[in-house]
Amino acid sequence: MLTVNEARERILSQFTASTTERIPLIDAASRVLAVDISANDDYPPFDNSAVDGFALRTEDTSASSSTLNVVADIPAGSAPTVTLRAGQAARIMTGAQIPQGADCVIPVEDTNFKNRSAGTVPPSMITFSQQMQAGKNIRTRGMDIRAGEIVIKQGRILKPQDLGLLATLGYTDVSVYKKARVALLSSGDELLELGAPLEPGKIRDSNSYALAAAILSADAEVIRLGVAKDTRASVTDLLDKAAQEHADLILSSAGVSVGAFDFIKEVIEANGSMDFWKVNMRPGKPLAFGSYRGIPFIGLPGNPVSAFVGFEVFVRPTLERLSGKLDGGRQTVRVRCVEEITSDGRESYLRATLHTQEGIRLATLTGHQGSGNLLSLVQADALLIIPAGVKCVPAGSEVDAILL
Ligand code: AMP
Ligand code: MG
């Protein structure tokens, strides 16, 4: 039987992020950048003042008192026309372009000009006592970004600050990977739509809610196809609908084990192929991978906890690969087991709560680990990973855990 890693590698090898789209910058937050972004221009685009003050020439300043004639007023957004000569200064605002001839800016606070309320006209002269250094309070052209420099790399999940930088550089739209589209179906005669009254022998279809939310949490789109009955015809019908949607992935739950009414394998093989349908893990051994009418297919187990674990272990990495993300996904951490844990030698994913003591994460199993027990998954903070071949983890030892 395939190990978890072998199965995951076999699945991932079938996927790449390929399709891209250009979208307006305003819609690009949290999307995955499909190209390296380089700067077309220097930034700042011109030398400008870092403070409200007076632009002047360092050679006109000394540690004792200097008095200069104020010959211009340069608000932000204007292009200065003056050239400062010996003994001259220009009032200048933060972000305004430095005039020719000036090589530093003295902050208004450091001068004798005390009237600083909005709307005040500049004084005809200023006095101050400071030897200035060339470049002081000037943000020079290109000091942050040089034209041609790569500023954001392909694969980055765009953050708000990235959008700010892209706007700074004039990108009105940006090339991102298309969101993966997943066609999702449940299967089983026992399943009722949410809202229908419970009947003898029936349960509610919980997987389509948990899995749809999981797909959305991986930044993919979900096409919900509902529940297939346990008949060849119904399973075929829903898989055909999934194929018509041209989804990137068909994801089903249940109907892939050895039950007398588990038709999924058979229907897949009739119009596609099955690569594998078992993985050496717990929970979630009946896990199928193949393709149906040319679309990759993953069949998760039916039990809600198994379906969820299968999603985290196989489907989330697949959606990450499809989306072109370089990072993201679930975080794995080391945790210390409070109690002894026994396992059956399969790679196991066990529900546990975590609490931190003196900087160490301590893990306690949530108790009964039945694969139908969704409540214990709800109560869990993490899935402990007990490696294949391990039958006993002594109390106090450390294991990897996926944070939920
Ligand atoms: P199966 O793989 O069809 O044998 O299903 C295994 C178990 O999972 C059975 O107890 C099913 O009732 C349960 N199950 C299957 N699909 C769902 C679902 N969508 N929601 C909740 N439980 C399910
Ligand atoms: Mg079933």
mmCIF file of N, CA and C in Angstrom, residues 51-107:
data_model
loop_
_atom_site.group_PDB
_atom_site.id
_atom_site.type_symbol
_atom_site.label_atom_id
_atom_site.label_comp_id
_atom_site.label_asym_id
_atom_site.label_seq_id
_atom_site.Cartn_x
_atom_site.Cartn_y
_atom_site.Cartn_z
ATOM 1 N N VAL A 51 10.779 66.854 4.967
ATOM 2 C CA VAL A 51 10.188 67.644 6.070
ATOM 3 C C VAL A 51 9.558 68.913 5.503
ATOM 4 N N ASP A 52 8.744 69.569 6.321
ATOM 5 C CA ASP A 52 8.307 70.936 6.021
ATOM 6 C C ASP A 52 9.428 71.856 6.504
ATOM 7 N N GLY A 53 9.938 72.714 5.636
ATOM 8 C CA GLY A 53 11.061 73.551 6.065
ATOM 9 C C GLY A 53 11.517 74.485 4.957
ATOM 10 N N PHE A 54 12.831 74.670 4.891
ATOM 11 C CA PHE A 54 13.403 75.586 3.893
ATOM 12 C C PHE A 54 14.560 74.884 3.184
ATOM 13 N N ALA A 55 14.458 74.845 1.853
ATOM 14 C CA ALA A 55 15.553 74.289 1.053
ATOM 15 C C ALA A 55 16.634 75.351 0.914
ATOM 16 N N LEU A 56 17.868 74.939 1.006
ATOM 17 C CA LEU A 56 18.949 75.933 0.947
ATOM 18 C C LEU A 56 20.263 75.273 0.541
ATOM 19 N N ARG A 57 21.348 76.046 0.596
ATOM 20 C CA ARG A 57 22.663 75.579 0.165
ATOM 21 C C ARG A 57 23.532 75.438 1.405
ATOM 22 N N THR A 58 24.143 74.277 1.615
ATOM 23 C CA THR A 58 24.937 74.067 2.834
ATOM 24 C C THR A 58 26.038 75.119 2.967
ATOM 25 N N GLU A 59 26.569 75.591 1.837
ATOM 26 C CA GLU A 59 27.674 76.551 1.938
ATOM 27 C C GLU A 59 27.226 77.883 2.535
ATOM 28 N N ASP A 60 25.893 78.125 2.593
ATOM 29 C CA ASP A 60 25.384 79.357 3.200
ATOM 30 C C ASP A 60 25.129 79.199 4.693
ATOM 31 N N THR A 61 25.489 78.026 5.279
ATOM 32 C CA THR A 61 25.141 77.799 6.685
ATOM 33 C C THR A 61 26.406 77.723 7.526
ATOM 34 N N SER A 62 26.248 78.030 8.834
ATOM 35 C CA SER A 62 27.372 77.892 9.776
ATOM 36 C C SER A 62 26.791 77.662 11.155
ATOM 37 N N ALA A 63 27.656 77.244 12.102
ATOM 38 C CA ALA A 63 27.182 76.937 13.454
ATOM 39 C C ALA A 63 26.677 78.204 14.140
ATOM 40 N N SER A 64 27.244 79.361 13.760
ATOM 41 C CA SER A 64 26.681 80.609 14.288
ATOM 42 C C SER A 64 25.500 81.004 13.387
ATOM 43 N N SER A 65 24.917 82.119 13.618
ATOM 44 C CA SER A 65 23.657 82.479 12.963
ATOM 45 C C SER A 65 23.817 82.718 11.453
ATOM 46 N N SER A 66 22.837 82.180 10.652
ATOM 47 C CA SER A 66 22.788 82.482 9.213
ATOM 48 C C SER A 66 21.417 83.066 8.911
ATOM 49 N N THR A 67 21.400 84.065 8.025
ATOM 50 C CA THR A 67 20.131 84.656 7.593
ATOM 51 C C THR A 67 20.072 84.573 6.075
ATOM 52 N N LEU A 68 18.946 84.022 5.553
ATOM 53 C CA LEU A 68 18.815 83.840 4.103
ATOM 54 C C LEU A 68 17.535 84.495 3.612
ATOM 55 N N ASN A 69 17.541 84.906 2.341
ATOM 56 C CA ASN A 69 16.334 85.470 1.719
ATOM 57 C C ASN A 69 15.475 84.341 1.181
ATOM 58 N N VAL A 70 14.209 84.383 1.518
ATOM 59 C CA VAL A 70 13.289 83.357 1.013
ATOM 60 C C VAL A 70 12.742 83.830 -0.331
ATOM 61 N N VAL A 71 13.131 83.136 -1.398
ATOM 62 C CA VAL A 71 12.823 83.637 -2.750
ATOM 63 C C VAL A 71 11.726 82.831 -3.454
ATOM 64 N N ALA A 72 11.270 81.726 -2.826
ATOM 65 C CA ALA A 72 10.234 80.927 -3.487
ATOM 66 C C ALA A 72 9.466 80.138 -2.437
ATOM 67 N N ASP A 73 8.300 79.674 -2.838
ATOM 68 C CA ASP A 73 7.442 78.852 -1.968
ATOM 69 C C ASP A 73 7.056 77.620 -2.780
ATOM 70 N N ILE A 74 7.435 76.416 -2.309
ATOM 71 C CA ILE A 74 7.257 75.202 -3.125
ATOM 72 C C ILE A 74 6.328 74.226 -2.408
ATOM 73 N N PRO A 75 5.033 74.277 -2.747
ATOM 74 C CA PRO A 75 4.122 73.288 -2.154
ATOM 75 C C PRO A 75 4.313 71.915 -2.800
ATOM 76 N N ALA A 76 3.834 70.857 -2.122
ATOM 77 C CA ALA A 76 3.885 69.511 -2.704
ATOM 78 C C ALA A 76 3.068 69.501 -3.991
ATOM 79 N N GLY A 77 3.573 68.822 -4.975
ATOM 80 C CA GLY A 77 2.836 68.692 -6.239
ATOM 81 C C GLY A 77 3.252 69.698 -7.286
ATOM 82 N N SER A 78 4.067 70.691 -6.901
ATOM 83 C CA SER A 78 4.483 71.685 -7.907
ATOM 84 C C SER A 78 5.887 71.353 -8.407
ATOM 85 N N ALA A 79 6.214 71.876 -9.585
ATOM 86 C CA ALA A 79 7.557 71.684 -10.136
ATOM 87 C C ALA A 79 8.284 73.026 -10.010
ATOM 88 N N PRO A 80 9.286 73.126 -9.104
ATOM 89 C CA PRO A 80 9.923 74.435 -8.866
ATOM 90 C C PRO A 80 10.646 74.945 -10.108
ATOM 91 N N THR A 81 10.587 76.266 -10.299
ATOM 92 C CA THR A 81 11.248 76.867 -11.462
ATOM 93 C C THR A 81 12.483 77.653 -11.047
ATOM 94 N N VAL A 82 12.598 77.978 -9.729
ATOM 95 C CA VAL A 82 13.754 78.787 -9.292
ATOM 96 C C VAL A 82 15.038 77.972 -9.244
ATOM 97 N N THR A 83 16.172 78.669 -9.326
ATOM 98 C CA THR A 83 17.473 78.102 -9.002
ATOM 99 C C THR A 83 18.033 78.946 -7.863
ATOM 100 N N LEU A 84 18.334 78.287 -6.721
ATOM 101 C CA LEU A 84 18.812 79.059 -5.561
ATOM 102 C C LEU A 84 20.238 79.525 -5.792
ATOM 103 N N ARG A 85 20.454 80.786 -5.463
ATOM 104 C CA ARG A 85 21.796 81.355 -5.550
ATOM 105 C C ARG A 85 22.290 81.642 -4.131
ATOM 106 N N ALA A 86 23.549 82.108 -4.017
ATOM 107 C CA ALA A 86 24.141 82.362 -2.694
ATOM 108 C C ALA A 86 23.208 83.226 -1.866
ATOM 109 N N GLY A 87 22.977 82.818 -0.622
ATOM 110 C CA GLY A 87 22.178 83.609 0.312
ATOM 111 C C GLY A 87 20.683 83.412 0.156
ATOM 112 N N GLN A 88 20.257 82.458 -0.683
ATOM 113 C CA GLN A 88 18.817 82.284 -0.919
ATOM 114 C C GLN A 88 18.300 80.953 -0.361
ATOM 115 N N ALA A 89 17.018 80.968 0.008
ATOM 116 C CA ALA A 89 16.327 79.751 0.478
ATOM 117 C C ALA A 89 14.938 79.725 -0.149
ATOM 118 N N ALA A 90 14.289 78.541 -0.121
ATOM 119 C CA ALA A 90 12.902 78.435 -0.587
ATOM 120 C C ALA A 90 12.113 77.680 0.463
ATOM 121 N N ARG A 91 10.926 78.203 0.794
ATOM 122 C CA ARG A 91 10.080 77.412 1.690
ATOM 123 C C ARG A 91 9.623 76.170 0.920
ATOM 124 N N ILE A 92 9.627 75.032 1.570
ATOM 125 C CA ILE A 92 9.286 73.778 0.875
ATOM 126 C C ILE A 92 8.480 72.874 1.804
ATOM 127 N N MET A 93 7.528 72.138 1.225
ATOM 128 C CA MET A 93 6.679 71.231 2.005
ATOM 129 C C MET A 93 7.143 69.784 1.802
ATOM 130 N N THR A 94 6.768 68.938 2.732
ATOM 131 C CA THR A 94 7.133 67.518 2.650
ATOM 132 C C THR A 94 6.644 66.922 1.320
ATOM 133 N N GLY A 95 7.527 66.274 0.614
ATOM 134 C CA GLY A 95 7.158 65.623 -0.651
ATOM 135 C C GLY A 95 7.331 66.527 -1.854
ATOM 136 N N ALA A 96 7.609 67.815 -1.622
ATOM 137 C CA ALA A 96 7.775 68.731 -2.769
ATOM 138 C C ALA A 96 9.180 68.576 -3.353
ATOM 139 N N GLN A 97 9.278 68.889 -4.646
ATOM 140 C CA GLN A 97 10.539 68.699 -5.369
ATOM 141 C C GLN A 97 11.579 69.733 -4.925
ATOM 142 N N ILE A 98 12.806 69.296 -4.726
ATOM 143 C CA ILE A 98 13.909 70.177 -4.319
ATOM 144 C C ILE A 98 14.279 71.084 -5.497
ATOM 145 N N PRO A 99 14.391 72.404 -5.260
ATOM 146 C CA PRO A 99 14.739 73.294 -6.388
ATOM 147 C C PRO A 99 16.216 73.160 -6.765
ATOM 148 N N GLN A 100 16.529 73.534 -7.984
ATOM 149 C CA GLN A 100 17.921 73.592 -8.438
ATOM 150 C C GLN A 100 18.721 74.442 -7.469
ATOM 151 N N GLY A 101 19.961 74.080 -7.231
ATOM 152 C CA GLY A 101 20.847 74.890 -6.396
ATOM 153 C C GLY A 101 20.823 74.483 -4.934
ATOM 154 N N ALA A 102 19.677 73.964 -4.444
ATOM 155 C CA ALA A 102 19.591 73.573 -3.025
ATOM 156 C C ALA A 102 20.205 72.193 -2.847
ATOM 157 N N ASP A 103 20.837 71.956 -1.677
ATOM 158 C CA ASP A 103 21.356 70.613 -1.417
ATOM 159 C C ASP A 103 20.995 70.103 -0.034
ATOM 160 N N CYS A 104 20.104 70.820 0.674
ATOM 161 C CA CYS A 104 19.616 70.322 1.965
ATOM 162 C C CYS A 104 18.351 71.089 2.330
ATOM 163 N N VAL A 105 17.668 70.576 3.373
ATOM 164 C CA VAL A 105 16.445 71.242 3.849
ATOM 165 C C VAL A 105 16.550 71.364 5.357
ATOM 166 N N ILE A 106 16.304 72.559 5.864
ATOM 167 C CA ILE A 106 16.268 72.717 7.324
ATOM 168 C C ILE A 106 14.806 72.674 7.767
ATOM 169 N N PRO A 107 14.480 71.876 8.779
ATOM 170 C CA PRO A 107 13.085 71.814 9.241
ATOM 171 C C PRO A 107 12.634 73.173 9.765
#
